[in-house]
Coordinates of C-alpha atoms in Angstrom, one line a residue:
X1 CA 84.9 -1.7 133.1
X2 CA 83.2 1.0 131.1
X3 CA 85.3 3.2 128.7
X4 CA 84.8 6.2 131.0
X5 CA 86.1 4.3 134.0
X6 CA 89.0 3.0 131.9
X7 CA 89.9 6.5 130.8
X8 CA 89.6 7.8 134.4
X9 CA 91.9 5.0 135.7
X10 CA 94.5 5.8 132.9
X11 CA 94.5 9.4 134.1
X12 CA 94.7 8.7 137.8
X13 CA 97.3 5.9 137.8
X14 CA 100.3 8.2 137.4
X15 CA 98.9 10.7 139.9
X16 CA 98.6 7.9 142.5
X17 CA 102.1 6.8 141.8
X18 CA 103.5 10.4 142.2
X19 CA 101.5 10.9 145.4
X20 CA 102.7 7.6 146.9
X21 CA 106.3 8.4 146.0
X22 CA 106.1 11.9 147.4
X23 CA 104.5 10.8 150.7
X24 CA 106.4 7.6 151.5
X25 CA 109.3 6.8 149.2
X26 CA 111.4 10.0 149.0
X27 CA 114.5 8.1 150.2
X28 CA 113.6 4.7 148.6
X29 CA 114.8 5.2 145.0
X30 CA 114.6 1.6 144.0
X31 CA 111.0 1.0 145.2
X32 CA 109.9 4.4 143.8
X33 CA 111.3 3.6 140.4
X34 CA 109.5 0.2 140.4
X35 CA 106.2 1.7 141.4
X36 CA 106.5 4.5 138.7
X37 CA 107.4 2.0 136.0
X38 CA 104.6 -0.3 137.0
X39 CA 102.1 2.5 137.0
X40 CA 103.3 3.6 133.5
X41 CA 103.1 0.0 132.3
X42 CA 99.6 -0.3 133.6
X43 CA 98.4 3.0 132.0
X44 CA 100.1 1.9 128.7
X45 CA 98.3 -1.4 128.7
X46 CA 95.0 0.3 129.5
X47 CA 95.6 3.0 127.0
X48 CA 96.3 0.6 124.1
X49 CA 93.3 -1.5 125.1
X50 CA 91.1 1.7 125.0
X51 CA 92.7 2.9 121.7
X52 CA 92.3 -0.4 119.8
X53 CA 89.1 -1.4 121.5
X54 CA 87.2 0.9 119.1
X55 CA 85.4 2.9 121.7
X56 CA 85.1 6.6 120.7
X57 CA 83.2 9.7 121.7
X58 CA 81.9 8.4 125.0
X59 CA 80.3 11.2 127.0
X60 CA 81.9 12.1 130.3
X61 CA 81.8 15.5 132.0
X62 CA 81.5 16.6 135.6
X63 CA 80.9 20.1 136.9
X64 CA 83.9 21.1 139.1
X65 CA 83.2 24.7 139.9
X66 CA 80.3 27.2 139.6
X67 CA 80.5 30.9 140.1
X68 CA 77.1 32.6 139.4
X69 CA 76.4 31.8 135.7
X70 CA 79.9 30.5 135.0
X71 CA 80.6 26.8 135.4
X72 CA 83.9 24.9 135.0
X73 CA 83.6 21.3 133.9
X74 CA 86.2 18.5 133.7
X75 CA 85.4 15.9 131.0
X76 CA 86.8 13.6 128.4
X77 CA 86.8 14.1 124.6
X78 CA 88.0 10.8 123.1
X79 CA 88.0 10.8 119.3
X80 CA 90.5 9.5 116.8
X81 CA 92.8 12.5 117.5
X82 CA 92.8 11.9 121.2
X83 CA 93.3 8.2 120.7
X84 CA 96.3 8.7 118.5
X85 CA 97.9 11.1 121.0
X86 CA 97.2 8.8 123.9
X87 CA 98.9 5.9 122.1
X88 CA 102.0 8.1 121.5
X89 CA 102.2 9.3 125.1
X90 CA 101.7 5.8 126.5
X91 CA 104.2 4.0 124.3
X92 CA 107.0 6.6 124.4
X93 CA 106.3 7.2 128.1
X94 CA 106.8 3.5 128.9
X95 CA 110.0 3.3 126.8
X96 CA 111.4 6.3 128.7
X97 CA 110.5 4.9 132.1
X98 CA 112.1 1.5 131.3
X99 CA 115.2 3.2 129.8
X100 CA 115.5 5.4 133.0
X101 CA 115.9 2.3 135.1
X102 CA 119.3 1.7 133.7
X103 CA 120.3 5.3 132.9
X104 CA 119.4 6.6 136.4
X105 CA 120.4 3.5 138.3
X106 CA 123.1 5.2 140.4
X107 CA 121.4 8.6 140.8
X108 CA 121.0 9.6 144.4
X109 CA 117.7 11.5 143.8
X110 CA 116.1 8.6 141.8
X111 CA 112.8 8.8 143.8
X112 CA 112.4 12.5 143.0
X113 CA 113.1 11.8 139.3
X114 CA 110.5 9.0 139.0
X115 CA 108.0 11.0 141.0
X116 CA 108.5 13.8 138.5
X117 CA 108.0 11.5 135.6
X118 CA 104.7 10.3 137.1
X119 CA 103.5 13.9 137.6
X120 CA 104.4 14.6 134.0
X121 CA 102.5 11.6 132.7
X122 CA 99.4 12.7 134.7
X123 CA 99.6 16.2 133.3
X124 CA 100.1 15.2 129.7
X125 CA 97.2 12.7 129.8
X126 CA 95.0 15.4 131.1
X127 CA 95.7 17.5 128.0
X128 CA 95.0 14.6 125.8
X129 CA 91.6 13.8 127.4
X130 CA 90.5 17.4 127.9
X131 CA 87.1 18.3 126.4
X132 CA 87.3 22.0 127.0
X133 CA 89.9 24.8 127.0
X134 CA 89.8 25.5 130.7
X135 CA 90.6 21.9 131.6
X136 CA 93.3 21.9 129.0
X137 CA 94.8 25.0 130.5
X138 CA 94.9 23.5 134.0
X139 CA 96.9 20.5 132.8
X140 CA 98.9 22.7 130.4
X141 CA 100.2 24.5 133.5
X142 CA 100.8 21.2 135.3
X143 CA 102.9 20.1 132.4
X144 CA 105.0 23.3 132.7
X145 CA 105.4 22.6 136.5
X146 CA 106.5 19.0 136.0
X147 CA 108.9 20.0 133.2
X148 CA 110.5 22.5 135.6
X149 CA 111.0 19.8 138.1
X150 CA 112.6 17.4 135.6
X151 CA 114.9 19.9 133.9
X152 CA 116.1 21.0 137.3
X153 CA 116.8 17.4 138.5
X154 CA 120.5 18.1 138.8
X155 CA 119.6 21.2 140.9
X156 CA 123.1 21.4 142.4
X157 CA 124.3 22.6 138.9
X158 CA 123.8 26.3 138.3
X159 CA 123.3 25.7 134.6
X160 CA 120.4 23.2 135.3
X161 CA 118.8 25.6 137.7
X162 CA 119.1 28.5 135.2
X163 CA 117.7 26.3 132.4
X164 CA 114.7 25.3 134.5
X165 CA 113.9 28.9 135.4
X166 CA 114.3 30.0 131.8
X167 CA 111.9 27.2 130.6
X168 CA 109.3 28.1 133.2
X169 CA 109.4 31.9 132.6
X170 CA 109.4 31.7 128.8
X171 CA 106.5 29.3 128.8
X172 CA 104.6 31.6 131.1
X173 CA 104.8 34.3 128.4
X174 CA 103.2 32.1 125.9
X175 CA 100.7 30.8 128.4
X176 CA 99.5 34.3 129.2
X177 CA 98.4 34.7 125.6
X178 CA 96.8 31.3 125.8
X179 CA 94.8 32.3 128.9
X180 CA 93.7 35.6 127.2
X181 CA 92.6 33.6 124.2
X182 CA 90.5 31.2 126.4
X183 CA 88.9 34.2 128.2
X184 CA 88.1 35.9 124.9
X185 CA 86.7 32.7 123.4
X186 CA 84.4 32.3 126.4
X187 CA 83.3 35.9 126.3
X188 CA 82.4 35.7 122.6
X189 CA 80.8 32.2 122.6
X190 CA 79.7 31.6 126.1
X191 CA 81.5 28.2 126.1
X192 CA 85.0 26.7 125.7
X193 CA 83.8 23.2 125.2
X194 CA 85.6 21.8 122.1
X195 CA 82.6 20.0 120.7
X196 CA 80.3 22.9 121.1
X197 CA 82.9 25.3 119.6
X198 CA 83.2 23.0 116.6
X199 CA 79.5 23.1 116.0
X200 CA 79.0 26.8 116.4
X201 CA 81.2 29.7 117.3
X202 CA 82.0 33.4 116.5
X203 CA 84.8 33.8 114.0
X204 CA 87.6 36.2 114.9
X205 CA 91.3 36.2 114.2
X206 CA 92.3 37.3 117.7
X207 CA 91.1 34.1 119.5
X208 CA 93.1 31.6 117.4
X209 CA 96.2 33.9 117.5
X210 CA 96.0 34.2 121.2
X211 CA 95.5 30.5 121.7
X212 CA 98.5 30.0 119.3
X213 CA 100.7 31.8 121.8
X214 CA 100.4 28.8 124.0
X215 CA 101.6 26.6 121.2
X216 CA 104.5 29.0 120.5
X217 CA 105.7 28.5 124.1
X218 CA 105.1 24.8 124.5
X219 CA 106.2 23.8 121.0
X220 CA 109.1 26.3 121.1
X221 CA 108.4 28.3 118.0
X222 CA 110.0 31.6 117.2
X223 CA 110.5 33.8 119.2
X224 CA 109.9 31.7 122.4
X225 CA 112.1 28.9 121.3
X226 CA 115.1 29.8 123.5
X227 CA 114.2 27.6 126.4
X228 CA 114.4 24.2 124.6
X229 CA 118.1 24.0 123.8
X230 CA 119.0 25.0 127.4
X231 CA 116.5 22.4 128.7
X232 CA 119.0 19.7 127.6
X233 CA 120.6 20.2 131.1
X234 CA 118.0 17.7 132.4
X235 CA 118.6 14.0 132.3
X236 CA 118.6 12.5 128.7
X237 CA 115.5 10.3 129.2
X238 CA 113.6 13.5 130.2
X239 CA 114.8 15.1 126.9
X240 CA 113.3 12.1 125.1
X241 CA 110.0 12.2 126.8
X242 CA 109.3 15.9 127.3
X243 CA 111.4 17.7 124.7
X244 CA 111.1 15.3 121.7
X245 CA 107.9 13.3 121.8
X246 CA 105.2 14.6 124.2
X247 CA 105.3 18.0 125.9
X248 CA 106.5 19.9 122.9
X249 CA 104.0 18.1 120.7
X250 CA 101.2 19.3 123.0
X251 CA 101.2 22.6 121.1
X252 CA 100.6 20.9 117.8
X253 CA 97.9 18.7 119.4
X254 CA 96.2 21.8 120.8
X255 CA 96.2 23.5 117.4
X256 CA 94.5 20.5 115.8
X257 CA 91.9 20.6 118.6
X258 CA 91.0 24.3 117.9
X259 CA 91.2 24.1 114.1
X260 CA 87.5 25.0 113.7
X261 CA 88.3 28.4 115.3
X262 CA 90.9 29.2 112.6
X263 CA 90.6 32.1 110.2
X264 CA 92.7 32.6 107.0
X265 CA 94.7 35.4 108.6
X266 CA 95.5 33.3 111.7
X267 CA 96.5 30.4 109.5
X268 CA 98.9 32.6 107.5
X269 CA 100.7 33.7 110.7
X270 CA 100.9 30.1 111.9
X271 CA 102.3 28.9 108.6
X272 CA 105.1 31.5 108.4
X273 CA 105.9 31.1 112.1
X274 CA 106.4 27.4 111.6
X275 CA 108.4 27.8 108.4
X276 CA 110.7 30.4 109.9
X277 CA 111.3 28.2 113.0
X278 CA 112.1 25.2 110.8
X279 CA 114.8 27.0 108.9
X280 CA 116.3 28.9 111.8
X281 CA 116.7 25.8 114.0
X282 CA 118.2 23.8 111.1
X283 CA 120.8 26.5 110.6
X284 CA 121.6 26.5 114.3
X285 CA 122.0 22.8 114.5
X286 CA 124.9 22.8 112.0
X287 CA 127.4 24.3 114.5
X288 CA 126.5 22.4 117.6
X289 CA 129.1 20.2 119.4
X290 CA 126.8 18.8 122.2
X291 CA 125.0 15.7 120.9
X292 CA 121.8 16.6 122.8
X293 CA 121.8 20.2 121.5
X294 CA 122.0 19.0 117.9
X295 CA 118.9 16.9 118.6
X296 CA 117.3 19.8 120.4
X297 CA 117.6 22.1 117.5
X298 CA 116.5 19.3 115.2
X299 CA 113.4 19.0 117.4
X300 CA 112.7 22.7 117.0
X301 CA 113.0 22.4 113.2
X302 CA 110.7 19.4 113.0
X303 CA 108.1 21.1 115.2
X304 CA 108.3 24.0 112.7
X305 CA 107.5 21.6 110.0
X306 CA 104.4 20.5 111.9
X307 CA 103.2 24.0 112.6
X308 CA 103.8 25.0 109.0
X309 CA 101.9 21.9 107.8
X310 CA 98.9 22.9 110.0
X311 CA 98.9 26.4 108.6
X312 CA 99.2 25.2 105.0
X313 CA 96.6 22.5 105.1
X314 CA 93.8 23.9 107.2
X315 CA 92.5 26.3 104.6
X316 CA 89.3 28.1 105.4
X317 CA 87.1 29.3 102.5
X318 CA 83.8 31.2 102.4
X319 CA 80.9 29.8 100.4
X320 CA 78.0 32.2 100.8
X321 CA 77.0 32.0 104.4
X322 CA 78.6 28.6 105.0
X323 CA 82.2 27.9 105.9
X324 CA 84.1 24.8 104.6
X325 CA 87.0 23.5 106.5
X326 CA 89.7 21.6 104.6
X327 CA 91.6 19.8 107.3
X328 CA 94.5 18.4 105.4
X329 CA 96.9 20.2 107.7
X330 CA 95.6 18.3 110.7
X331 CA 96.4 15.0 109.0
X332 CA 99.9 16.1 107.8
X333 CA 100.8 17.7 111.2
X334 CA 99.7 14.7 113.3
X335 CA 101.3 12.2 110.9
X336 CA 104.6 13.9 111.3
X337 CA 104.1 14.3 115.0
X338 CA 103.6 10.6 115.3
X339 CA 106.6 9.5 113.2
X340 CA 108.7 12.2 114.8
X341 CA 107.8 11.0 118.3
X342 CA 109.1 7.6 117.6
X343 CA 112.3 8.4 115.7
X344 CA 113.3 11.4 117.8
X345 CA 112.6 9.5 121.1
X346 CA 114.8 6.8 119.6
X347 CA 117.6 9.2 118.8
X348 CA 117.4 10.9 122.2
X349 CA 117.5 7.6 124.0
X350 CA 120.3 6.5 121.6
X351 CA 122.2 9.6 122.6
X352 CA 121.5 8.7 126.2
X353 CA 123.0 5.3 125.6
X354 CA 126.1 7.0 124.0
X355 CA 126.5 9.4 126.9
X356 CA 126.1 6.6 129.4
X357 CA 128.6 4.4 127.5
X358 CA 131.1 7.3 127.2
X359 CA 130.9 8.1 130.9
X360 CA 128.8 11.2 130.4
X361 CA 130.8 12.8 127.6
X362 CA 128.5 14.8 125.4
X363 CA 130.9 16.5 122.9
X364 CA 130.6 14.8 119.6
X365 CA 134.2 15.7 118.7
X366 CA 135.4 13.7 121.6
X367 CA 133.6 10.5 120.5
X368 CA 134.1 8.5 117.3
X369 CA 134.6 4.8 116.7
X370 CA 131.4 3.8 118.6
X371 CA 130.1 1.7 115.7
X372 CA 132.1 -1.4 116.9
X373 CA 131.9 -0.7 120.6
X374 CA 128.1 -0.1 120.8
X375 CA 126.6 -2.0 117.8
X376 CA 123.0 -2.0 119.0
X377 CA 123.0 1.7 119.7
X378 CA 124.7 2.3 116.3
X379 CA 122.0 0.3 114.5
X380 CA 119.1 1.9 116.3
X381 CA 120.5 5.4 115.9
X382 CA 121.1 4.8 112.2
X383 CA 117.5 3.9 111.8
X384 CA 116.6 7.2 113.5
X385 CA 118.9 9.1 111.2
X386 CA 117.4 7.5 108.2
X387 CA 113.9 8.3 109.4
X388 CA 114.6 12.0 110.0
X389 CA 116.4 12.5 106.7
X390 CA 113.5 10.8 104.9
X391 CA 115.0 7.6 103.4
X392 CA 112.3 6.6 100.8
X393 CA 110.1 3.6 101.8
X394 CA 112.5 2.5 104.5
X395 CA 111.8 4.8 107.5
X396 CA 108.6 6.4 108.7
X397 CA 109.9 9.9 108.5
X398 CA 109.9 9.7 104.6
X399 CA 106.1 9.3 104.5
X400 CA 105.3 12.1 106.9
X401 CA 107.8 14.6 105.5
X402 CA 106.6 13.6 102.0
X403 CA 103.1 14.6 102.9
X404 CA 104.2 18.0 104.2
X405 CA 106.3 18.8 101.2
X406 CA 103.5 17.7 98.9
X407 CA 101.1 20.0 100.8
X408 CA 103.6 22.9 100.6
X409 CA 104.2 22.4 96.9
X410 CA 100.5 22.4 96.3
X411 CA 99.6 25.4 98.5
X412 CA 102.6 27.8 98.7
X413 CA 105.7 27.7 96.5
X414 CA 107.8 29.9 98.8
X415 CA 107.1 27.8 101.8
X416 CA 107.9 24.7 99.8
X417 CA 111.3 26.1 98.8
X418 CA 112.2 27.0 102.4
X419 CA 111.0 23.6 103.8
X420 CA 112.9 21.7 101.0
X421 CA 116.1 23.7 101.8
X422 CA 115.5 22.9 105.5
X423 CA 115.3 19.2 104.6
X424 CA 118.8 19.6 102.9
X425 CA 120.1 21.1 106.1
X426 CA 118.5 18.4 108.2
X427 CA 120.2 15.7 106.2
X428 CA 123.5 17.5 106.5
X429 CA 123.6 18.0 110.3
X430 CA 122.2 14.5 111.1
X431 CA 124.7 12.7 108.9
X432 CA 127.4 15.0 110.4
X433 CA 126.3 13.9 113.9
X434 CA 126.2 10.2 112.8
X435 CA 129.7 10.3 111.3
X436 CA 131.4 12.1 114.2
X437 CA 129.8 9.9 116.9
X438 CA 130.0 6.4 115.3
X439 CA 132.6 6.3 112.5
X440 CA 136.4 6.7 112.5
X441 CA 138.5 6.1 115.6
X442 CA 137.9 7.1 119.2
X443 CA 139.0 10.6 119.9
X444 CA 139.0 10.5 123.7
X445 CA 139.7 8.1 126.5
X446 CA 135.9 8.0 127.3
X447 CA 135.1 6.9 123.7
X448 CA 137.9 4.3 123.8
X449 CA 136.2 2.6 126.8
X450 CA 132.6 3.0 125.6
X451 CA 130.2 0.1 126.2
X452 CA 126.5 -0.7 125.8
X453 CA 124.1 -0.3 128.6
X454 CA 122.0 -3.1 130.2
X455 CA 118.8 -4.7 129.0
X456 CA 116.6 -2.0 130.3
X457 CA 118.4 0.5 128.0
X458 CA 118.4 -1.8 125.0
X459 CA 114.8 -2.9 124.9
X460 CA 113.3 0.6 124.4
X461 CA 115.8 1.2 121.6
X462 CA 114.7 -1.9 119.8
X463 CA 111.0 -1.1 120.2
X464 CA 111.4 2.5 119.0
X465 CA 113.6 1.4 116.1
X466 CA 110.8 -0.9 114.9
X467 CA 108.2 1.8 115.3
X468 CA 110.5 4.3 113.4
X469 CA 110.3 1.9 110.4
X470 CA 106.7 0.7 110.6
X471 CA 105.1 3.9 111.8
X472 CA 104.7 5.3 108.3
X473 CA 103.1 2.1 106.9
X474 CA 100.7 1.9 109.9
X475 CA 99.4 5.4 109.0
X476 CA 99.1 4.6 105.3
X477 CA 97.4 1.2 105.7
X478 CA 96.0 1.1 109.2
X479 CA 92.3 2.0 110.0
X480 CA 92.4 2.6 113.8
X481 CA 92.8 6.3 113.4
X482 CA 90.8 6.9 110.2
X483 CA 89.5 10.2 111.6
X484 CA 93.1 11.5 111.4
X485 CA 94.7 9.3 108.7
X486 CA 92.0 10.1 106.1
X487 CA 93.1 13.7 106.3
X488 CA 96.7 13.0 105.2
X489 CA 97.5 14.5 101.8
X490 CA 99.0 11.8 99.5
X491 CA 101.4 12.8 96.8
X492 CA 100.8 11.6 93.2
X493 CA 103.5 10.8 90.8
X494 CA 107.3 10.8 91.3
X495 CA 107.8 14.6 91.9
X496 CA 108.0 14.5 95.7
X497 CA 110.0 11.2 95.6
X498 CA 112.6 12.8 93.4
X499 CA 112.7 15.9 95.5
X500 CA 113.0 13.8 98.7
X501 CA 115.9 11.8 97.2
X502 CA 117.5 15.0 96.0
X503 CA 117.5 16.9 99.3
X504 CA 118.7 13.8 101.2
X505 CA 121.6 13.1 98.8
X506 CA 122.5 16.8 98.7
X507 CA 122.7 17.3 102.5
X508 CA 124.0 13.8 103.4
X509 CA 126.5 13.8 100.6
X510 CA 127.9 17.1 101.5
X511 CA 128.3 16.0 105.2
X512 CA 130.1 12.8 104.0
X513 CA 132.5 14.8 101.9
X514 CA 133.3 17.3 104.7
X515 CA 133.4 15.0 107.8
X516 CA 134.8 11.7 106.6
X517 CA 137.2 10.9 108.0
X518 CA 135.8 12.4 111.2
X519 CA 137.9 14.8 113.2
X520 CA 137.7 18.5 113.8
X521 CA 134.9 20.7 112.5
X522 CA 135.6 20.9 108.8
X523 CA 132.9 23.5 108.2
X524 CA 134.6 25.8 110.7
X525 CA 138.0 25.3 109.1
X526 CA 136.9 25.6 105.4
X527 CA 134.2 28.4 105.8
X528 CA 135.0 30.3 109.1
X529 CA 133.0 33.3 108.0
X530 CA 129.8 31.2 107.4
X531 CA 130.4 29.3 110.6
X532 CA 130.7 32.5 112.6
X533 CA 127.5 33.9 111.1
X534 CA 125.7 30.7 112.1
X535 CA 127.0 30.8 115.6
X536 CA 126.0 34.5 115.9
X537 CA 122.5 33.5 114.5
X538 CA 122.1 30.9 117.3
X539 CA 123.1 33.4 120.0
X540 CA 121.1 36.4 118.6
X541 CA 117.8 35.8 120.3
X542 CA 119.4 35.2 123.7
X543 CA 121.5 38.4 123.2
X544 CA 118.4 40.4 122.5
X545 CA 116.5 39.0 125.5
X546 CA 119.5 39.6 127.8
X547 CA 119.8 43.2 126.5
X548 CA 116.1 43.7 127.1
X549 CA 116.3 42.4 130.6
X550 CA 119.4 44.2 131.6
X551 CA 118.9 47.6 129.8
X552 CA 115.1 48.0 129.7
X553 CA 113.3 45.7 132.1
X554 CA 115.8 46.1 134.9
X555 CA 116.0 49.8 134.6
X556 CA 112.2 50.1 134.5
X557 CA 112.1 48.0 137.7
X558 CA 114.7 50.4 139.3
X559 CA 112.5 53.3 138.4
X560 CA 109.4 51.7 139.8
X561 CA 111.4 50.9 143.0
X562 CA 112.5 54.5 143.3
X563 CA 108.9 55.8 142.8
X564 CA 107.7 53.3 145.4
X565 CA 110.3 54.4 147.9
X566 CA 109.7 58.1 147.3
X567 CA 106.0 58.4 146.5
X568 CA 104.3 55.4 148.1
X569 CA 106.5 54.5 151.0
X570 CA 107.8 58.1 151.6
X571 CA 105.2 60.7 150.6
X572 CA 102.0 58.8 151.0
X573 CA 102.7 56.2 153.8
X574 CA 105.2 58.2 155.9
X575 CA 103.5 61.5 155.0
X576 CA 100.1 60.5 156.2
X577 CA 101.5 58.7 159.2
X578 CA 103.4 62.0 160.0
X579 CA 100.2 64.0 159.6
X580 CA 98.4 61.6 161.9
X581 CA 101.3 61.9 164.4
X582 CA 101.1 65.7 164.2
X583 CA 97.4 65.6 165.1
X584 CA 98.2 63.2 167.9
X585 CA 100.8 65.6 169.3
X586 CA 98.2 68.4 169.2
X587 CA 95.5 66.4 170.8
X588 CA 97.9 65.3 173.5
X589 CA 98.8 68.9 174.2
X590 CA 95.2 69.6 175.0
X591 CA 95.2 67.1 177.9
X592 CA 96.6 69.6 180.6
X593 CA 95.0 67.9 183.6
X594 CA 92.8 70.9 184.6
X595 CA 89.1 70.7 185.0
X596 CA 88.6 74.4 184.1
X597 CA 90.4 73.9 180.8
X598 CA 88.2 70.9 180.0
X599 CA 85.0 73.0 180.8
X600 CA 86.1 75.7 178.4
X601 CA 86.8 73.1 175.6
X602 CA 83.3 71.6 176.3
X603 CA 81.6 74.9 176.0
X604 CA 83.5 75.7 172.7
X605 CA 82.4 72.3 171.4
X606 CA 78.8 73.0 172.2
X607 CA 78.9 76.4 170.4
X608 CA 80.5 74.8 167.3
X609 CA 77.9 72.0 167.3
X610 CA 75.1 74.6 167.7
X611 CA 76.5 76.7 164.8
X612 CA 76.7 73.6 162.6
X613 CA 73.2 72.5 163.4
X614 CA 71.8 76.0 162.9
X615 CA 73.4 76.2 159.4
X616 CA 75.9 78.9 160.2
X617 CA 78.6 76.9 158.3

């Protein structure tokens, strides 16, 4: 099998699975889940064989559509960046599929769920393989569609239906800018092929900023972040796959793909957008009670880290007529994307194990004491917490966060200060979550009767826990993805190590003092004013959007409806129809049934025609 055939089979396997489930297995949940998992296992095996087989940059492109001089091609661009992303999607996707066998075992709509997972895998793989922006946009929209289906899995719940619509609409806002960027890029360069754009293109700030709008939507950056916390209404394995490891990472992957198009002005906007998102989301996570929403805001914050790293490291400088691209931001962003995919998927699946074991209780203040009742979940989740707070040399998150902080310290002191403070907050809210869920005594009947899930829920946790430890060392000492790993900025000396230890101890130590022994929200009791400000901060964007929709957009829609009823439907349509009707009445009045009258009308017509022909008029 050639690499092109292998890549094509990887792409089409989940599509075939989704089509077969939709056509024949809509009421056979067990068989549908088996086929979906088998397809995912097959594509994972093929993906890892392709990734570690050493094949790169094989040409593959097919013309799909031609309109005059415009042609739209579908093709594969498989370099080290695509190989890294493919490995992440394949491994995390398989873990989520296997975990879902246990988590969704009793769900009545299991076939629809696994069909949606297969559609999502097909869509995400299309983004990974895309060799041009048009192809990427097609699969970008398919990812949005499949995300809508999966968030809305519990469609009988109004909150789930609202969350799915919110995610779909907010992402369309960002995608509109993305599409404008693609059109403008084609207009300026005559191509949107990624390889051709990297070799030669017209520099303008508008193209990368418009394309960045797509990343703002998909990767949930300010101000289009509001959909991600609400998307936790979907099943927990969906949160692990879509909202932690793959779909939200698509925006970062797209930025790394279009890095040659960047200008200094665009990079500055990207850097500050990511920095602001990282800080804002960390502040919001502090007050959350829902275990999944703590992780959701944590995801927002870590995505902000990645976006900030890209903006910091991808510095473009002029040297005469030549441009030199320093791509350290790609390495730092993709490194953290990789480690984050493993430890955040681990924590989301760990939270799913907790929710399943606690009979679908999600309030962390109604948990507690799960350390002894769910020891495997406790151990796995603890590794995830150590990874995200950056435990030095033990968990993968230390290495990737270390690279970003080093880059910030070197390039922009203000950004470094904000990201370091964000790291303190991250350590605080994650240790808070860990204490309230696993330590102390059970604070509800559900927690008292908590239990571990089956083997299908345990195996993914073990694999992701191992990857959350070894992922950092693989990047530092592995050679499979040298095209990406060689771009990682490495800190020299003990400065960053000391800073990492300092922020981890400051945040985690404060949480230990406040929340041990676990009970009520100590921050709310001891600092109600601060707590209230943080709650208001979390709700501020939704309040602004709701005000805009109710007071501006809705009233503008009412005005347009009034104008349509009066001007279009009333004056124009009914007015012209009335005028035509008036002429009809007049014409009908002329039909008197008398031959003499008709002769007179004929003669008058002849005179008028002669006068017109003679030029009298």
